[in-house]
mmCIF file of C-alpha atoms and ligand atoms in Angstrom:
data_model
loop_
_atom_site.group_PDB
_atom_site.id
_atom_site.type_symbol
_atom_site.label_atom_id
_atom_site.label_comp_id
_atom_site.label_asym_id
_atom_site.label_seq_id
_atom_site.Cartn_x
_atom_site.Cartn_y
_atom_site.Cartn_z
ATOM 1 C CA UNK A 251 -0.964 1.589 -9.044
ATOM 2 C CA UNK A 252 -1.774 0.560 -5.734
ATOM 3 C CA UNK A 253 -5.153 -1.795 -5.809
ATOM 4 C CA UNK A 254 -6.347 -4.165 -2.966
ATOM 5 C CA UNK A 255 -6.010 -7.911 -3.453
ATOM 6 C CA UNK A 256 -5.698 -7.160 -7.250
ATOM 7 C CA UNK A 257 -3.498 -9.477 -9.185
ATOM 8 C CA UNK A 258 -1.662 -7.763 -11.710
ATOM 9 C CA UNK A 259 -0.650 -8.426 -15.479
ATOM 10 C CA UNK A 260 2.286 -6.268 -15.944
ATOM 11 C CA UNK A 261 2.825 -5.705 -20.009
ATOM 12 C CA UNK A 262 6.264 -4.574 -21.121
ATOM 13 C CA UNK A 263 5.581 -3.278 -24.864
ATOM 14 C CA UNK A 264 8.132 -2.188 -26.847
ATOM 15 C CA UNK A 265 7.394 1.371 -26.122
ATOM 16 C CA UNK A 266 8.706 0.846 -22.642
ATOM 17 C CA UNK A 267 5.830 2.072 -21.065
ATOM 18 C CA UNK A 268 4.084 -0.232 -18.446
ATOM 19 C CA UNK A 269 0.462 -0.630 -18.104
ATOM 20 C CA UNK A 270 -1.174 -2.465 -15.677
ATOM 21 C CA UNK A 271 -4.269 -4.155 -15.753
ATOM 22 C CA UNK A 272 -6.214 -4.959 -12.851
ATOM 23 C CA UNK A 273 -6.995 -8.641 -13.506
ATOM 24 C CA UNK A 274 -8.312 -11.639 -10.990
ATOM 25 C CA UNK A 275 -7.154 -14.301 -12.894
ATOM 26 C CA UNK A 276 -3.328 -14.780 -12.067
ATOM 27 C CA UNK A 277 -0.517 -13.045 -10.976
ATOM 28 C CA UNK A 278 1.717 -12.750 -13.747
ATOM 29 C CA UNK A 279 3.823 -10.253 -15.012
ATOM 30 C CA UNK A 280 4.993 -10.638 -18.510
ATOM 31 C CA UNK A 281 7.106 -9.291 -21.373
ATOM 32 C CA UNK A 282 5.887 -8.279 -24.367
ATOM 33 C CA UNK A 283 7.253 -7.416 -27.995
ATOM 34 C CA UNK A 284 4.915 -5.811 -30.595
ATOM 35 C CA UNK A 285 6.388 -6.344 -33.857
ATOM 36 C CA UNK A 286 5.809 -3.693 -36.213
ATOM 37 C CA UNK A 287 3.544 -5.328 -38.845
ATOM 38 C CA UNK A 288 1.041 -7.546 -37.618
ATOM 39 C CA UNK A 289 -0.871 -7.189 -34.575
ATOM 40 C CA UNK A 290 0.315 -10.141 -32.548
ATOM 41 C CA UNK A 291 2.719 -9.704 -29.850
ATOM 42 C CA UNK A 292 5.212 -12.269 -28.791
ATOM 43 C CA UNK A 293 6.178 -12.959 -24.950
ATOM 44 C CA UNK A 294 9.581 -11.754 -24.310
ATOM 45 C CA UNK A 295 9.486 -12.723 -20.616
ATOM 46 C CA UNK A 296 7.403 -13.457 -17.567
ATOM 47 C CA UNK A 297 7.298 -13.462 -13.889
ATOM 48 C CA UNK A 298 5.095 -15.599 -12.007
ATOM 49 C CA UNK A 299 4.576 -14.031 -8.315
ATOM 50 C CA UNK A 300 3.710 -16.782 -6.120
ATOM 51 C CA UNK A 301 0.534 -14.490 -4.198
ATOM 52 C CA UNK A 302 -1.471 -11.631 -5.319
ATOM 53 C CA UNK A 303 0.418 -8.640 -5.835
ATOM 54 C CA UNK A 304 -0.510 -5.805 -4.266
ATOM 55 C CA UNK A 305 1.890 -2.678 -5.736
ATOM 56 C CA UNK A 306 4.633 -2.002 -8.231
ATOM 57 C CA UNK A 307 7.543 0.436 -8.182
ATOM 58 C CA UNK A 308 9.955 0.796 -11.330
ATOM 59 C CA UNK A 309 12.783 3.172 -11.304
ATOM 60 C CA UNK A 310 16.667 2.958 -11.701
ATOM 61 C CA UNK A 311 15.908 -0.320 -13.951
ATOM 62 C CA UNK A 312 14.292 -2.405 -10.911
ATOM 63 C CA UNK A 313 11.098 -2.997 -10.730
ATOM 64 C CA UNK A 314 9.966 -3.657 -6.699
ATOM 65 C CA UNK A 315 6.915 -5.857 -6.368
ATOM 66 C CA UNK A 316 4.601 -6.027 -3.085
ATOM 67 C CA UNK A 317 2.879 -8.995 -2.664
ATOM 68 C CA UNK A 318 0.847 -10.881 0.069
ATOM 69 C CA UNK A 319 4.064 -12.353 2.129
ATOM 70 C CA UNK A 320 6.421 -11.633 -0.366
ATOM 71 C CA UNK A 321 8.473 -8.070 -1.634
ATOM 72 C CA UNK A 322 10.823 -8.841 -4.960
ATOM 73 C CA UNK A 323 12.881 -7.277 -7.087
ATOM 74 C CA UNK A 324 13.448 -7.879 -10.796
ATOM 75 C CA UNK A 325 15.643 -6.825 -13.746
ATOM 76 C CA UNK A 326 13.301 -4.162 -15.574
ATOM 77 C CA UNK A 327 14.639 -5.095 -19.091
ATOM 78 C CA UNK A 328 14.125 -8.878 -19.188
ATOM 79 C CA UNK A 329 12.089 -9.305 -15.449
ATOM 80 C CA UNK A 330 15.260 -11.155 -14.183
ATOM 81 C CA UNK A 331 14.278 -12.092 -10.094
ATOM 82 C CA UNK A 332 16.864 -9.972 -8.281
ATOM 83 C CA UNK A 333 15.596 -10.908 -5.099
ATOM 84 C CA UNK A 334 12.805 -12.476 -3.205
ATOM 85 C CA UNK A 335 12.095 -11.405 0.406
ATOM 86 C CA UNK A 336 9.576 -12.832 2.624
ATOM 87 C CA UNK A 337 7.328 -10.869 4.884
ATOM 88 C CA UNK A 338 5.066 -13.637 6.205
ATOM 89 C CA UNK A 339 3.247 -15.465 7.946
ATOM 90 C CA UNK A 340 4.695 -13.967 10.663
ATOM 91 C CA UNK A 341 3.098 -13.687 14.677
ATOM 92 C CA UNK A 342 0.561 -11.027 15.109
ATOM 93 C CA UNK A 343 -2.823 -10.003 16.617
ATOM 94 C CA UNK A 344 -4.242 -6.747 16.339
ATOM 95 C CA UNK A 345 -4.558 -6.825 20.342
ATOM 96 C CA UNK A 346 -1.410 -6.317 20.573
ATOM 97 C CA UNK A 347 1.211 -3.523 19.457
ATOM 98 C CA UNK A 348 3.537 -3.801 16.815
ATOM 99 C CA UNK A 349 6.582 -5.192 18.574
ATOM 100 C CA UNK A 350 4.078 -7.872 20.046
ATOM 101 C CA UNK A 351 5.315 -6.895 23.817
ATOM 102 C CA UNK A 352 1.967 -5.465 25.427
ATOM 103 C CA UNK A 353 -1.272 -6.358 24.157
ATOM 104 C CA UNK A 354 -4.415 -5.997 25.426
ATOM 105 C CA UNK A 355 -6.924 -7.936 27.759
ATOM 106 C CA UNK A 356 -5.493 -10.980 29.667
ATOM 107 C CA UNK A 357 -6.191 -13.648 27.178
ATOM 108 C CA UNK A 358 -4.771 -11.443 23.919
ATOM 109 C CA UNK A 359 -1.875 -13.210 23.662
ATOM 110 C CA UNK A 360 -4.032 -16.070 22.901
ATOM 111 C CA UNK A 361 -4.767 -14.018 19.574
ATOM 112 C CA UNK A 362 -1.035 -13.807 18.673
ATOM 113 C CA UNK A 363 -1.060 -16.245 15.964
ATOM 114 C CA UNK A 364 0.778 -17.061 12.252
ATOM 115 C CA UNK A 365 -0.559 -13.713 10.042
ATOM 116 C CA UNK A 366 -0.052 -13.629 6.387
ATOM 117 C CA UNK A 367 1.246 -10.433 5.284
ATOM 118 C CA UNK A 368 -0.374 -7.948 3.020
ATOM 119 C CA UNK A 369 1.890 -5.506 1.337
ATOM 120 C CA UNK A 370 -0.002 -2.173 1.527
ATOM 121 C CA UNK A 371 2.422 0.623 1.093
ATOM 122 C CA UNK A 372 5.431 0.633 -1.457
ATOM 123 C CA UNK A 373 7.510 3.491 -2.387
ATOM 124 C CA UNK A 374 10.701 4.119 -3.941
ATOM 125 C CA UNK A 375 12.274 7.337 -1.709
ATOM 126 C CA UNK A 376 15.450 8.274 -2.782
ATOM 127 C CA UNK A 377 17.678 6.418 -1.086
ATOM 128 C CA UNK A 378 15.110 3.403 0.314
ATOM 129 C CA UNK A 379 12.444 1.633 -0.699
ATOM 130 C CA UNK A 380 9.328 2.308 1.739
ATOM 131 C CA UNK A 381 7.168 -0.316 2.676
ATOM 132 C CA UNK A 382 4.207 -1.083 4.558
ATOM 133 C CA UNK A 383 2.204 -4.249 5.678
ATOM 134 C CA UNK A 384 -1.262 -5.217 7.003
ATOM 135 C CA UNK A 385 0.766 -6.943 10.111
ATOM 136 C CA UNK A 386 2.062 -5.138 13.453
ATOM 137 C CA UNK A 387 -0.507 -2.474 13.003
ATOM 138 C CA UNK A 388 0.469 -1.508 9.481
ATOM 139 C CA UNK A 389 3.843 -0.128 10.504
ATOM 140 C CA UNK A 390 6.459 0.755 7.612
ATOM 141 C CA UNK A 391 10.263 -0.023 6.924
ATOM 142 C CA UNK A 392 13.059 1.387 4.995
ATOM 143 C CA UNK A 393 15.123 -1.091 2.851
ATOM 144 C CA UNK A 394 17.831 -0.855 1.229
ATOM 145 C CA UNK A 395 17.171 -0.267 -2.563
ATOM 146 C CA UNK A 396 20.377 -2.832 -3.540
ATOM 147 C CA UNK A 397 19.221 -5.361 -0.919
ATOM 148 C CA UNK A 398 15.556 -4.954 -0.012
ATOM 149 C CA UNK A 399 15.787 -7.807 2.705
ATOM 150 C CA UNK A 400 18.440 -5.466 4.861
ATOM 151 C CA UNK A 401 15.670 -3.171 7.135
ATOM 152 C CA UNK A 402 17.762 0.157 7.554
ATOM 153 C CA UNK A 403 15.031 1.441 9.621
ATOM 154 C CA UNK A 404 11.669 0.295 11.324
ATOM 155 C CA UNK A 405 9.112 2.146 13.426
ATOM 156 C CA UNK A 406 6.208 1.338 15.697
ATOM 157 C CA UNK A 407 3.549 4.094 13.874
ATOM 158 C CA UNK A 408 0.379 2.249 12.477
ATOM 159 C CA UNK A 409 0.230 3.821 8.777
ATOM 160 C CA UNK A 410 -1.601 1.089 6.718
ATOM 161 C CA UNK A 411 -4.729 -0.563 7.187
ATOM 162 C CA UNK A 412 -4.097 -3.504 9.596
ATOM 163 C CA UNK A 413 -5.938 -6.332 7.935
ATOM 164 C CA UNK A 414 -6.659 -8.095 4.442
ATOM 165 C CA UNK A 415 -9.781 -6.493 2.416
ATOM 166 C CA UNK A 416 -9.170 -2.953 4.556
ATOM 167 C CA UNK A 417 -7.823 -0.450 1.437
ATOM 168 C CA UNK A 418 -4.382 1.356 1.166
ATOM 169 C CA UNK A 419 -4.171 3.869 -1.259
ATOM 170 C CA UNK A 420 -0.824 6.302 -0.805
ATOM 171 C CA UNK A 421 0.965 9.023 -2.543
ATOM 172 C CA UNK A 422 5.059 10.694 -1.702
ATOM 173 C CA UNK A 423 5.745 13.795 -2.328
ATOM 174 C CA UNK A 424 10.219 13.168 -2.251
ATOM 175 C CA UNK A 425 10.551 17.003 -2.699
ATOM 176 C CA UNK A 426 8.650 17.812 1.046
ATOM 177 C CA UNK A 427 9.300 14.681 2.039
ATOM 178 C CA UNK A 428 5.360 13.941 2.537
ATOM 179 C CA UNK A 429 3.045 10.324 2.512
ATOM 180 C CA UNK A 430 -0.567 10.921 2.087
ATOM 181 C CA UNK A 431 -2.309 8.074 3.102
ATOM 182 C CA UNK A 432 -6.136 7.038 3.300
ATOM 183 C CA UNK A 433 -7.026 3.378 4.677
ATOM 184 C CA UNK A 434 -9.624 1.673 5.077
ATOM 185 C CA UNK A 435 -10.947 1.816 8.944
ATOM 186 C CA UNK A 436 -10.281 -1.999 10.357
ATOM 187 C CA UNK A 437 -10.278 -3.947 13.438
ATOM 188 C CA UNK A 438 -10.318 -1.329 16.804
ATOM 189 C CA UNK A 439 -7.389 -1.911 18.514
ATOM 190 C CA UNK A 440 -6.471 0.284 21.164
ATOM 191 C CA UNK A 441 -2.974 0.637 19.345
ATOM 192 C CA UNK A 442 -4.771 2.552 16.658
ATOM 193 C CA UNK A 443 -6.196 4.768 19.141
ATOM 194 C CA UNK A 444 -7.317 7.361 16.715
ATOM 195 C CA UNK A 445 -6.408 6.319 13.670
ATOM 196 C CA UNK A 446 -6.817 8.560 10.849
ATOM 197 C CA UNK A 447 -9.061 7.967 7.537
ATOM 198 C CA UNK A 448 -6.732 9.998 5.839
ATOM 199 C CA UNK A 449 -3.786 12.073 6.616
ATOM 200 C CA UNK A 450 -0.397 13.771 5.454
ATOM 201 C CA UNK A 451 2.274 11.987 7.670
ATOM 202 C CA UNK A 452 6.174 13.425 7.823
ATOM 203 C CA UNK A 453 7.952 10.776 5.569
ATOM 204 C CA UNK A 454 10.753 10.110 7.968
ATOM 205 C CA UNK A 455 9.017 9.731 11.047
ATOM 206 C CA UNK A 456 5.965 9.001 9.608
ATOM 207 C CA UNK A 457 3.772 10.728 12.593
ATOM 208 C CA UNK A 458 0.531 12.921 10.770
ATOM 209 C CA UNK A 459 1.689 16.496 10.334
ATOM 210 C CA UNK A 460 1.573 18.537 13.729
ATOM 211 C CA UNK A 461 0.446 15.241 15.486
ATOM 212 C CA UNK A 462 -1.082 15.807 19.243
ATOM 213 C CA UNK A 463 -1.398 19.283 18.602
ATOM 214 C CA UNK A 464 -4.020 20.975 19.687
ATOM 215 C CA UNK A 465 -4.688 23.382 17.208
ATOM 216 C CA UNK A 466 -5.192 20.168 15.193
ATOM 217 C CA UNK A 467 -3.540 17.361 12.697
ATOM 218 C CA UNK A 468 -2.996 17.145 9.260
ATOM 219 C CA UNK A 469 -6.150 14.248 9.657
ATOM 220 C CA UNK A 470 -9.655 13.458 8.958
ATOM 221 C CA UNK A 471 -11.351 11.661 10.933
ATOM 222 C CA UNK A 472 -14.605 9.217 10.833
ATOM 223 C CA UNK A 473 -16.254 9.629 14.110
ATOM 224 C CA UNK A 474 -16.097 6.329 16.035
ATOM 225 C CA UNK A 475 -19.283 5.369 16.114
ATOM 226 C CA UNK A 476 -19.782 5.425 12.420
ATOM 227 C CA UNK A 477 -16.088 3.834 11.749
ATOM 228 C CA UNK A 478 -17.217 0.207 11.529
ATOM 229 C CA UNK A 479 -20.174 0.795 9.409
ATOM 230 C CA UNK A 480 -19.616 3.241 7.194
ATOM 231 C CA UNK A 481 -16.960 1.942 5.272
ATOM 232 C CA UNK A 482 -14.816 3.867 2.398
ATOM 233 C CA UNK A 483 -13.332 1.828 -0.120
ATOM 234 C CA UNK A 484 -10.259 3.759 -1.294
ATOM 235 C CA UNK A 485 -9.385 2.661 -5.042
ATOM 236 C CA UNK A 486 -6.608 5.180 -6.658
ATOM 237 C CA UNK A 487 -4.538 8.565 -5.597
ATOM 238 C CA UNK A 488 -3.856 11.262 -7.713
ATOM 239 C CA UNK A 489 -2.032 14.842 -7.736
ATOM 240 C CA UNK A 490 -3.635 17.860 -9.715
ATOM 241 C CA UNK A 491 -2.416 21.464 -9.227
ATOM 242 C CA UNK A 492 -1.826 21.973 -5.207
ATOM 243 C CA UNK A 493 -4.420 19.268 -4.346
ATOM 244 C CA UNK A 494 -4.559 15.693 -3.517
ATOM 245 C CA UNK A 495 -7.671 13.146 -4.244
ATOM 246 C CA UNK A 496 -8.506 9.802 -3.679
ATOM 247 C CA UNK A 497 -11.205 8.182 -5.670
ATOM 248 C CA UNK A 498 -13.686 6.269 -3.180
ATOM 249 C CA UNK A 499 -16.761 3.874 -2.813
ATOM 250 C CA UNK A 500 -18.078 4.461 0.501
ATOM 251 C CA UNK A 501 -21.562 3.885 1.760
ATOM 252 C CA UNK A 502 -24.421 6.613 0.784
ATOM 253 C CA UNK A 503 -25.500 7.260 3.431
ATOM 254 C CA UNK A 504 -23.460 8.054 7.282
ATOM 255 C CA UNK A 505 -26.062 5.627 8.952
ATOM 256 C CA UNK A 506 -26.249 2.191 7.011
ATOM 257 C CA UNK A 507 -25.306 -1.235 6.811
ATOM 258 C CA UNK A 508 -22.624 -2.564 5.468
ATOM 259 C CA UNK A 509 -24.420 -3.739 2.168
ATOM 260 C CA UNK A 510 -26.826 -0.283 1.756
ATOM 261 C CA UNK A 511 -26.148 1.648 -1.183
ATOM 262 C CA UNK A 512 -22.802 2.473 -2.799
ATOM 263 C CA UNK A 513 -21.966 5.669 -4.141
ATOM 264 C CA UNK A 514 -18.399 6.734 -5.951
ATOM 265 C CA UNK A 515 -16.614 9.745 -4.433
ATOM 266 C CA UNK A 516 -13.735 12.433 -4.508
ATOM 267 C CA UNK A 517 -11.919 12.885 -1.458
ATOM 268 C CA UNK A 518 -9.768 16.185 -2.526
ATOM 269 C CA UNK A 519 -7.016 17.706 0.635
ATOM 270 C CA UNK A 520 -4.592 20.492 0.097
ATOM 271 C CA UNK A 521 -1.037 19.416 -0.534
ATOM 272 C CA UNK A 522 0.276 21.807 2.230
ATOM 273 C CA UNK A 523 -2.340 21.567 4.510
ATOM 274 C CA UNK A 524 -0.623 21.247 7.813
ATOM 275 C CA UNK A 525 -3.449 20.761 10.135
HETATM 276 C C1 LIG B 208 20.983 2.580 -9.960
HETATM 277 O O1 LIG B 208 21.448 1.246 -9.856
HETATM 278 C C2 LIG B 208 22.859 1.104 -10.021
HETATM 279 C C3 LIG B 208 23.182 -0.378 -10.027
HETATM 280 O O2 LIG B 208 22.576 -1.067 -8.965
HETATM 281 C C4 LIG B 208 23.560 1.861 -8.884
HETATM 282 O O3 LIG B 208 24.938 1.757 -9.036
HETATM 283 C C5 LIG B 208 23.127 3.324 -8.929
HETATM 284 O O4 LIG B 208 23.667 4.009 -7.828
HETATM 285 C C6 LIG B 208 21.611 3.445 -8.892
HETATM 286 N N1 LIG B 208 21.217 4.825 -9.088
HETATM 287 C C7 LIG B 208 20.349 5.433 -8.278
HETATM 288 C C8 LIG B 208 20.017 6.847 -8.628
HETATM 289 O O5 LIG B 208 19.851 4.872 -7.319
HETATM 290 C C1 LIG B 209 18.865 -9.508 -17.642
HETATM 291 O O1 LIG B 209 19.487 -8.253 -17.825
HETATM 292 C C2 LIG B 209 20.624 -8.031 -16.996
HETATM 293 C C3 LIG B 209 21.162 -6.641 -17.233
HETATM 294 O O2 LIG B 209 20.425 -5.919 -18.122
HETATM 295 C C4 LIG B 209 21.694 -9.070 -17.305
HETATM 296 O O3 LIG B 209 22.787 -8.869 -16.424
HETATM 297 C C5 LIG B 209 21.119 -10.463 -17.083
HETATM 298 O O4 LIG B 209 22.070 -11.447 -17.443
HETATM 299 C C6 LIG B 209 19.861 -10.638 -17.913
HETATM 300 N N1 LIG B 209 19.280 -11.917 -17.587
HETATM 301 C C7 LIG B 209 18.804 -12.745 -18.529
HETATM 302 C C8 LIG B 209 18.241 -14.046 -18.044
HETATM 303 O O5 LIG B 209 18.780 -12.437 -19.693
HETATM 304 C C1 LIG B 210 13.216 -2.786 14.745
HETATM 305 O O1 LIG B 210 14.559 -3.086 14.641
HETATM 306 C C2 LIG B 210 15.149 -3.490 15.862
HETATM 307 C C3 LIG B 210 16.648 -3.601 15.652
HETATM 308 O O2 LIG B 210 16.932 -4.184 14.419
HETATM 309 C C4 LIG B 210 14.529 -4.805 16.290
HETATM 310 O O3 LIG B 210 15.089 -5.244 17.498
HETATM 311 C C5 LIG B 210 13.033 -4.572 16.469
HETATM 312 O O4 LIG B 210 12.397 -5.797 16.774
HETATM 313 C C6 LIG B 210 12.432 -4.000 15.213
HETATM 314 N N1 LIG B 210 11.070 -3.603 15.498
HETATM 315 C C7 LIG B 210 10.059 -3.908 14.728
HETATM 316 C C8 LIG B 210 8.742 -3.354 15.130
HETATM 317 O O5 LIG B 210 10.167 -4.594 13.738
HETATM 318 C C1 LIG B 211 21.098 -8.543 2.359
HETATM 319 O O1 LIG B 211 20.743 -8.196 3.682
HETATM 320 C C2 LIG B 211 20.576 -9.322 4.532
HETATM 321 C C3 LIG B 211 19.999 -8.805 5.848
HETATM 322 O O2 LIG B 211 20.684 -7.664 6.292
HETATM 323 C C4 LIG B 211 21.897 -10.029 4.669
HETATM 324 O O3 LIG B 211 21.744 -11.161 5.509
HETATM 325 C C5 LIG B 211 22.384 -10.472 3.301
HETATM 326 O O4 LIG B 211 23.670 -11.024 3.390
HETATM 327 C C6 LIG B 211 22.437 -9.290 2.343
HETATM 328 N N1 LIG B 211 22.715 -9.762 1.011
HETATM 329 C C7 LIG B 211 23.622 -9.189 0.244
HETATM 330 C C8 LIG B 211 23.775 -9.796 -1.115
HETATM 331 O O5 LIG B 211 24.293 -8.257 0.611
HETATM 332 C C1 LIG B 212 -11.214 -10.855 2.191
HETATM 333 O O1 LIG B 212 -11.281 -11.072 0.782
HETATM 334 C C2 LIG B 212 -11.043 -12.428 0.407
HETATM 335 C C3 LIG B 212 -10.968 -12.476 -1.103
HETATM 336 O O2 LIG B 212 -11.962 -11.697 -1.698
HETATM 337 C C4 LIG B 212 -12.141 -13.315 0.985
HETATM 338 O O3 LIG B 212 -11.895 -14.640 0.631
HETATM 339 C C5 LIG B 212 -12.115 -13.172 2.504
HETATM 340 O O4 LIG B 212 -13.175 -13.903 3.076
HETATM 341 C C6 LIG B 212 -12.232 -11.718 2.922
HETATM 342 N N1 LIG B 212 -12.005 -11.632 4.368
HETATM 343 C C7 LIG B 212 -12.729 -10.854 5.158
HETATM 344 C C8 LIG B 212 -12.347 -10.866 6.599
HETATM 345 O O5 LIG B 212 -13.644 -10.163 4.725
#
């Protein structure tokens, strides 16, 4: 579901089921009933987010909603606003680290300025709601799933991509407790000192599998001096048998520019790969 700076229509037909169409024309999410004869539906209910949405959750009759600055959460039956939270602007530079107290150079701090918030990551886990923004380095927080403005627990691990137009695509795996993640490779920032193009990271703690270890992490990496160039644009995640894939557009070839040729790409990893 996940799609960058994609505004979403969210349809509610009668079925129940929930499609959503990547649209950039507004971000509304509205509620549709099909009526049996004729093919015209009638609008049951709508909700108008405020910024482009960036992901949707639905389960246990909420639907969670993250936007740029904003997270919500509505009634699924009628799209009732629950609750509005908001994530941004808040004070950031990618000079510094997430909790803003050491950054790097003398005159980063001059780079710590207001930095809208892109919601990148959103999960329902089973007792939190998992999210992830382009600020602080693209660190994650667990919120409560009854009050999604109460943090029950932060972290200081960069996860997401740690600006605007860099990519987030992400899958959970509840069962083993997994988050596969690829992003899009963004500003260099010594706190993203080896930052992963894509990885299996430990839900919890949300370190890659067998991080630091020598005998290697569950990672792949783009060597640094291709990072800024060659660019992967990761658009969708999906599961098949024991394997997970990512659908990219990424550059043709290793050595371009950033507006050579595009070509569209699988990126398959094992589930349980561990290193
Ligand atoms: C679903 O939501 C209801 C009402 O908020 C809550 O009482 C219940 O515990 C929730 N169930 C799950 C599985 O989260
Ligand atoms: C939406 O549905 C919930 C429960 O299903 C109900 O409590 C609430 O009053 C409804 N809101 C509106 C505006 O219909
Ligand atoms: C994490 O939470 C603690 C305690 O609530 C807070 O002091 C700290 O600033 C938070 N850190 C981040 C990176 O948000
Ligand atoms: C939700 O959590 C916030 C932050 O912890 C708190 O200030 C607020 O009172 C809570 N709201 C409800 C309805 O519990
Ligand atoms: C990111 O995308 C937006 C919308 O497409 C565009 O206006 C903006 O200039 C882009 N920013 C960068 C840094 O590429």
């Amino acid at each position: 579901m996940a799609n960058m700076n994609k505004r979403f229509h969210i349809l509610f037909f009668r079925n129940a089921q929930m499609y959503l169409l990547a649209t950039d024309i507004i971000c509304l999410i509205t509620f549709l009933l099909i009526p049996f004869s004729y093919g015209q539906s009638r609008l049951i209910s709508t909700f108008h987010s405020k910024t482009p949405i960036s992901n949707v959750e639905i389960a246990n009759n909420t639907i969670y909603i993250g936007a740029e600055n904003f997270l919500y959460s509505l009634n699924a039956e009628n799209l009732t606003l629950i609750q509005s939270v908001t994530t941004g602007p808040v004070l950031d530079s990618h000079l510094c680290n997430s909790e803003l107290s050491s950054c790097i150079g003398s005159r980063a701090r001059l780079s710590i300025v207001e930095t809208n918030n892109y919601n990148k990551i959103l999960h329902r886990l089973p007792g939190s709601l998992l999210t992830c923004g382009s600020v602080r380095q693209g660190v994650c927080e667990l919120r409560s799933l009854d009050n999604i403005s109460r943090v029950i627990k932060n972290s200081t691990v960069a996860v997401a991509a740690n600006s605007q137009n860099a990519s987030t695509i992400s899958l959970i795996d509840n069962k083993n407790e997994k988050l596969y993640v690829a992003a899009t490779y963004s500003y260099d920032s010594p706190y993203r000192e080896g930052f992963p193009a894509i990885t299996t990271r430990l839900l919890y703690n949300f370190l890659p599998i067998n991080a630091g270890s020598l005998d290697g992490e569950a990672a792949v990496h783009i060597r640094a001096e291709y990072r800024s160039r060659f660019r992967v644009n990761y658009i969708h995640a999906f599961r098949d048998e024991h394997y997970v894939y990512w659908a990219t557009v990424q550059n043709k070839y290793v050595v371009s520019t950033a507006y050579s040729k595009k070509v569209t790409k699988l990126i398959r990893v094992c589930q349980d790969d561990d290193k």
